[in-house]
mmCIF file of N, CA and C in Angstrom:
data_model
loop_
_atom_site.group_PDB
_atom_site.id
_atom_site.type_symbol
_atom_site.label_atom_id
_atom_site.label_comp_id
_atom_site.label_asym_id
_atom_site.label_seq_id
_atom_site.Cartn_x
_atom_site.Cartn_y
_atom_site.Cartn_z
ATOM 1 N N MET A 227 -43.656 -41.323 38.690
ATOM 2 C CA MET A 227 -42.979 -42.639 37.804
ATOM 3 C C MET A 227 -41.659 -43.132 38.247
ATOM 4 N N LYS A 228 -41.606 -44.213 38.093
ATOM 5 C CA LYS A 228 -40.167 -44.991 38.281
ATOM 6 C C LYS A 228 -40.032 -45.936 37.076
ATOM 7 N N GLU A 229 -38.601 -46.167 36.634
ATOM 8 C CA GLU A 229 -38.130 -46.682 35.724
ATOM 9 C C GLU A 229 -38.305 -48.412 35.926
ATOM 10 N N LEU A 230 -39.142 -49.190 35.340
ATOM 11 C CA LEU A 230 -38.970 -50.598 35.306
ATOM 12 C C LEU A 230 -38.018 -51.596 34.617
ATOM 13 N N LEU A 231 -37.976 -50.840 33.242
ATOM 14 C CA LEU A 231 -37.219 -51.853 32.494
ATOM 15 C C LEU A 231 -36.720 -50.737 31.432
ATOM 16 N N ARG A 232 -35.471 -51.431 31.105
ATOM 17 C CA ARG A 232 -34.811 -50.560 29.843
ATOM 18 C C ARG A 232 -34.355 -51.715 28.504
ATOM 19 N N SER A 233 -34.511 -51.192 27.610
ATOM 20 C CA SER A 233 -34.386 -52.129 26.573
ATOM 21 C C SER A 233 -34.071 -51.926 25.230
ATOM 22 N N THR A 234 -33.043 -52.572 24.544
ATOM 23 C CA THR A 234 -33.286 -51.815 22.966
ATOM 24 C C THR A 234 -34.230 -52.532 22.093
ATOM 25 N N ASP A 235 -34.650 -53.547 22.429
ATOM 26 C CA ASP A 235 -35.270 -54.947 21.826
ATOM 27 C C ASP A 235 -36.611 -54.361 22.015
ATOM 28 N N PRO A 236 -37.625 -53.807 20.738
ATOM 29 C CA PRO A 236 -38.763 -53.324 21.208
ATOM 30 C C PRO A 236 -39.878 -54.823 21.165
ATOM 31 N N THR A 237 -39.188 -55.920 21.115
ATOM 32 C CA THR A 237 -40.675 -57.022 21.574
ATOM 33 C C THR A 237 -40.757 -57.109 22.590
ATOM 34 N N ILE A 238 -39.431 -56.769 23.342
ATOM 35 C CA ILE A 238 -39.436 -57.105 24.815
ATOM 36 C C ILE A 238 -40.323 -55.707 25.777
ATOM 37 N N ILE A 239 -40.378 -54.677 24.903
ATOM 38 C CA ILE A 239 -41.364 -53.391 25.727
ATOM 39 C C ILE A 239 -42.332 -54.199 25.465
ATOM 40 N N ALA A 240 -42.818 -54.554 24.398
ATOM 41 C CA ALA A 240 -44.195 -54.821 23.872
ATOM 42 C C ALA A 240 -44.646 -55.970 24.699
ATOM 43 N N PHE A 241 -43.863 -57.228 25.074
ATOM 44 C CA PHE A 241 -44.721 -58.113 25.822
ATOM 45 C C PHE A 241 -44.754 -57.733 27.254
ATOM 46 N N ALA A 242 -43.679 -57.078 28.278
ATOM 47 C CA ALA A 242 -43.737 -56.189 29.239
ATOM 48 C C ALA A 242 -45.264 -55.287 29.439
ATOM 49 N N THR A 243 -45.369 -54.690 28.191
ATOM 50 C CA THR A 243 -46.467 -53.877 28.245
ATOM 51 C C THR A 243 -47.830 -54.629 28.176
ATOM 52 N N ALA A 244 -48.095 -55.720 27.540
ATOM 53 C CA ALA A 244 -48.699 -56.474 27.674
ATOM 54 C C ALA A 244 -49.008 -56.922 28.757
ATOM 55 N N LEU A 245 -48.111 -57.667 29.728
ATOM 56 C CA LEU A 245 -48.450 -58.423 30.786
ATOM 57 C C LEU A 245 -48.821 -57.752 31.673
ATOM 58 N N LEU A 246 -48.165 -56.291 31.886
ATOM 59 C CA LEU A 246 -48.660 -55.445 32.628
ATOM 60 C C LEU A 246 -50.150 -54.784 32.504
ATOM 61 N N GLN A 247 -50.766 -55.069 31.425
ATOM 62 C CA GLN A 247 -51.635 -54.150 31.224
ATOM 63 C C GLN A 247 -52.717 -55.338 31.739
ATOM 64 N N GLY A 248 -52.533 -56.495 31.618
ATOM 65 C CA GLY A 248 -52.981 -57.455 31.640
ATOM 66 C C GLY A 248 -53.562 -57.647 33.372
ATOM 67 N N GLU A 249 -52.400 -57.106 34.199
ATOM 68 C CA GLU A 249 -52.831 -57.065 35.906
ATOM 69 C C GLU A 249 -53.083 -55.783 35.866
ATOM 70 N N ASP A 250 -53.374 -54.844 35.283
ATOM 71 C CA ASP A 250 -54.321 -53.441 35.399
ATOM 72 C C ASP A 250 -53.052 -52.575 36.186
ATOM 73 N N ILE A 251 -52.051 -53.034 35.404
ATOM 74 C CA ILE A 251 -50.715 -51.901 35.824
ATOM 75 C C ILE A 251 -50.501 -50.757 34.707
ATOM 76 N N ASP A 252 -51.056 -49.893 34.828
ATOM 77 C CA ASP A 252 -50.554 -48.402 33.772
ATOM 78 C C ASP A 252 -48.810 -48.718 33.621
ATOM 79 N N CYS A 253 -48.598 -48.161 32.371
ATOM 80 C CA CYS A 253 -47.364 -47.842 32.098
ATOM 81 C C CYS A 253 -47.092 -46.825 31.080
ATOM 82 N N PHE A 254 -46.042 -46.542 30.596
ATOM 83 C CA PHE A 254 -45.686 -45.385 29.812
ATOM 84 C C PHE A 254 -44.411 -45.866 29.388
ATOM 85 N N GLU A 255 -43.869 -45.555 27.978
ATOM 86 C CA GLU A 255 -42.901 -45.777 27.381
ATOM 87 C C GLU A 255 -42.083 -44.391 26.645
ATOM 88 N N LEU A 256 -41.047 -44.310 27.427
ATOM 89 C CA LEU A 256 -40.224 -43.150 26.922
ATOM 90 C C LEU A 256 -38.972 -43.790 26.117
ATOM 91 N N ASP A 257 -38.612 -42.651 25.646
ATOM 92 C CA ASP A 257 -37.752 -42.361 24.459
ATOM 93 C C ASP A 257 -37.851 -43.134 22.835
ATOM 94 N N VAL A 258 -39.078 -43.506 23.076
ATOM 95 C CA VAL A 258 -39.759 -44.027 21.664
ATOM 96 C C VAL A 258 -39.182 -43.281 20.361
ATOM 97 N N ASN A 259 -38.884 -41.726 20.548
ATOM 98 C CA ASN A 259 -38.607 -41.125 19.550
ATOM 99 C C ASN A 259 -37.447 -40.833 19.059
ATOM 100 N N MET A 260 -36.355 -41.715 20.210
ATOM 101 C CA MET A 260 -35.166 -41.866 19.956
ATOM 102 C C MET A 260 -34.575 -42.040 18.314
ATOM 103 N N SER A 261 -35.479 -43.168 17.946
ATOM 104 C CA SER A 261 -35.382 -43.884 16.586
ATOM 105 C C SER A 261 -34.954 -42.392 15.332
ATOM 106 N N VAL A 262 -35.464 -41.473 15.273
ATOM 107 C CA VAL A 262 -35.530 -40.070 14.926
ATOM 108 C C VAL A 262 -33.978 -39.868 14.582
ATOM 109 N N LEU A 263 -33.514 -39.495 16.000
ATOM 110 C CA LEU A 263 -32.185 -39.443 16.077
ATOM 111 C C LEU A 263 -30.922 -40.362 15.645
ATOM 112 N N GLU A 264 -31.557 -42.087 16.291
ATOM 113 C CA GLU A 264 -30.203 -42.607 15.667
ATOM 114 C C GLU A 264 -30.527 -43.283 14.572
ATOM 115 N N GLY A 265 -31.527 -42.810 14.052
ATOM 116 C CA GLY A 265 -31.609 -43.297 12.190
ATOM 117 C C GLY A 265 -31.920 -44.908 12.421
ATOM 118 N N GLY A 266 -32.749 -45.149 13.663
ATOM 119 C CA GLY A 266 -33.482 -46.488 13.236
ATOM 120 C C GLY A 266 -32.581 -47.956 13.692
ATOM 121 N N ILE A 267 -31.653 -47.691 14.155
ATOM 122 C CA ILE A 267 -30.280 -48.705 14.525
ATOM 123 C C ILE A 267 -30.730 -49.271 15.714
ATOM 124 N N GLY A 268 -31.520 -48.368 17.101
ATOM 125 C CA GLY A 268 -31.588 -49.235 17.571
ATOM 126 C C GLY A 268 -30.372 -49.431 18.665
ATOM 127 N N ILE A 269 -29.711 -48.403 19.043
ATOM 128 C CA ILE A 269 -28.880 -48.645 19.947
ATOM 129 C C ILE A 269 -29.274 -47.374 21.168
ATOM 130 N N PHE A 270 -30.095 -46.766 20.985
ATOM 131 C CA PHE A 270 -30.827 -46.281 22.267
ATOM 132 C C PHE A 270 -31.430 -46.710 22.727
ATOM 133 N N PRO A 271 -31.447 -47.089 24.180
ATOM 134 C CA PRO A 271 -32.679 -48.312 24.670
ATOM 135 C C PRO A 271 -33.742 -47.600 24.950
ATOM 136 N N ARG A 272 -34.641 -47.967 25.224
ATOM 137 C CA ARG A 272 -36.097 -47.253 25.603
ATOM 138 C C ARG A 272 -36.550 -48.027 27.084
ATOM 139 N N ARG A 273 -37.562 -46.926 27.822
ATOM 140 C CA ARG A 273 -37.478 -47.191 28.720
ATOM 141 C C ARG A 273 -38.701 -47.412 29.370
ATOM 142 N N LEU A 274 -39.056 -48.154 29.983
ATOM 143 C CA LEU A 274 -40.757 -48.680 30.359
ATOM 144 C C LEU A 274 -41.154 -47.481 31.893
ATOM 145 N N MET A 275 -41.719 -46.953 31.867
ATOM 146 C CA MET A 275 -41.918 -46.276 33.462
ATOM 147 C C MET A 275 -43.630 -46.770 33.814
ATOM 148 N N VAL A 276 -43.754 -46.929 35.162
ATOM 149 C CA VAL A 276 -44.497 -47.394 36.155
ATOM 150 C C VAL A 276 -44.810 -46.561 36.937
ATOM 151 N N ARG A 277 -46.232 -46.204 37.768
ATOM 152 C CA ARG A 277 -46.667 -45.389 38.872
ATOM 153 C C ARG A 277 -45.586 -45.881 40.033
ATOM 154 N N THR A 278 -44.844 -45.048 40.678
ATOM 155 C CA THR A 278 -43.975 -45.776 41.731
ATOM 156 C C THR A 278 -45.178 -46.540 43.161
ATOM 157 N N ASP A 279 -46.132 -46.380 43.284
ATOM 158 C CA ASP A 279 -47.049 -47.357 43.683
ATOM 159 C C ASP A 279 -47.208 -48.536 43.591
ATOM 160 N N ASP A 280 -47.017 -48.409 42.006
ATOM 161 C CA ASP A 280 -46.894 -49.971 41.075
ATOM 162 C C ASP A 280 -45.729 -50.552 41.108
ATOM 163 N N HIS A 281 -44.599 -49.771 41.485
ATOM 164 C CA HIS A 281 -43.164 -50.538 40.538
ATOM 165 C C HIS A 281 -43.137 -52.225 41.294
ATOM 166 N N THR A 282 -43.331 -51.983 42.442
ATOM 167 C CA THR A 282 -42.536 -53.525 43.092
ATOM 168 C C THR A 282 -43.765 -54.465 42.482
ATOM 169 N N GLN A 283 -45.228 -54.466 42.475
ATOM 170 C CA GLN A 283 -46.133 -55.407 41.587
ATOM 171 C C GLN A 283 -45.895 -55.598 40.180
ATOM 172 N N ALA A 284 -45.096 -54.400 39.536
ATOM 173 C CA ALA A 284 -44.683 -54.046 38.128
ATOM 174 C C ALA A 284 -43.258 -55.124 38.506
ATOM 175 N N LEU A 285 -42.526 -54.992 38.916
ATOM 176 C CA LEU A 285 -41.002 -55.858 38.917
ATOM 177 C C LEU A 285 -41.526 -57.712 39.048
ATOM 178 N N ARG A 286 -42.637 -57.517 39.962
ATOM 179 C CA ARG A 286 -42.802 -59.244 40.545
ATOM 180 C C ARG A 286 -43.292 -59.411 38.996
ATOM 181 N N VAL A 287 -44.158 -58.753 38.406
ATOM 182 C CA VAL A 287 -44.814 -59.280 37.029
ATOM 183 C C VAL A 287 -43.706 -59.729 36.109
ATOM 184 N N LEU A 288 -42.684 -58.843 35.927
ATOM 185 C CA LEU A 288 -41.271 -58.959 34.764
ATOM 186 C C LEU A 288 -40.515 -59.845 35.513
ATOM 187 N N LYS A 289 -40.146 -60.164 36.858
ATOM 188 C CA LYS A 289 -39.377 -61.210 37.163
ATOM 189 C C LYS A 289 -39.885 -62.327 36.994
ATOM 190 N N ASP A 290 -41.530 -62.773 37.552
ATOM 191 C CA ASP A 290 -42.046 -63.714 37.279
ATOM 192 C C ASP A 290 -42.120 -64.393 35.875
ATOM 193 N N ASN A 291 -42.147 -63.733 34.922
ATOM 194 C CA ASN A 291 -41.540 -63.970 33.500
ATOM 195 C C ASN A 291 -40.596 -63.952 32.520
ATOM 196 N N ASP A 292 -39.325 -63.956 33.816
ATOM 197 C CA ASP A 292 -38.472 -63.751 33.315
ATOM 198 C C ASP A 292 -38.042 -62.918 32.229
ATOM 199 N N ILE A 293 -38.508 -61.579 32.416
ATOM 200 C CA ILE A 293 -38.199 -60.469 31.154
ATOM 201 C C ILE A 293 -36.819 -60.025 31.923
ATOM 202 N N PRO A 294 -35.929 -59.813 31.558
ATOM 203 C CA PRO A 294 -34.444 -59.367 31.832
ATOM 204 C C PRO A 294 -34.797 -57.787 31.919
ATOM 205 N N LEU A 295 -34.159 -57.015 32.854
ATOM 206 C CA LEU A 295 -34.663 -55.607 33.164
ATOM 207 C C LEU A 295 -33.779 -54.583 32.719
ATOM 208 N N GLY A 296 -32.464 -54.871 32.123
ATOM 209 C CA GLY A 296 -31.888 -53.976 31.090
ATOM 210 C C GLY A 296 -30.529 -53.266 32.431
ATOM 211 N N TYR A 297 -31.204 -53.319 33.546
ATOM 212 C CA TYR A 297 -30.325 -52.687 34.563
ATOM 213 C C TYR A 297 -30.176 -53.221 35.869
ATOM 214 N N ASP A 298 -29.904 -52.862 36.838
ATOM 215 C CA ASP A 298 -29.588 -53.532 38.341
ATOM 216 C C ASP A 298 -30.497 -52.844 39.248
ATOM 217 N N GLY A 299 -32.162 -52.856 38.508
ATOM 218 C CA GLY A 299 -33.156 -52.578 39.517
ATOM 219 C C GLY A 299 -34.049 -53.036 39.870
#
């Protein structure tokens, strides 16, 4: 798996996930349960992962929809 997106904004993660599912690209969200440790204040970013084979296509989908990646990916 390869990191596609990193964000503290759950709406960006949800939107990106919906776009990827629309393109039949499987994705997996990491660090969801960090909110238990941080107290729900949103300081730890969540990561959206995709299969390595799908990374290029998934990256294109996010860039075409002006979704910020949260890193220099």
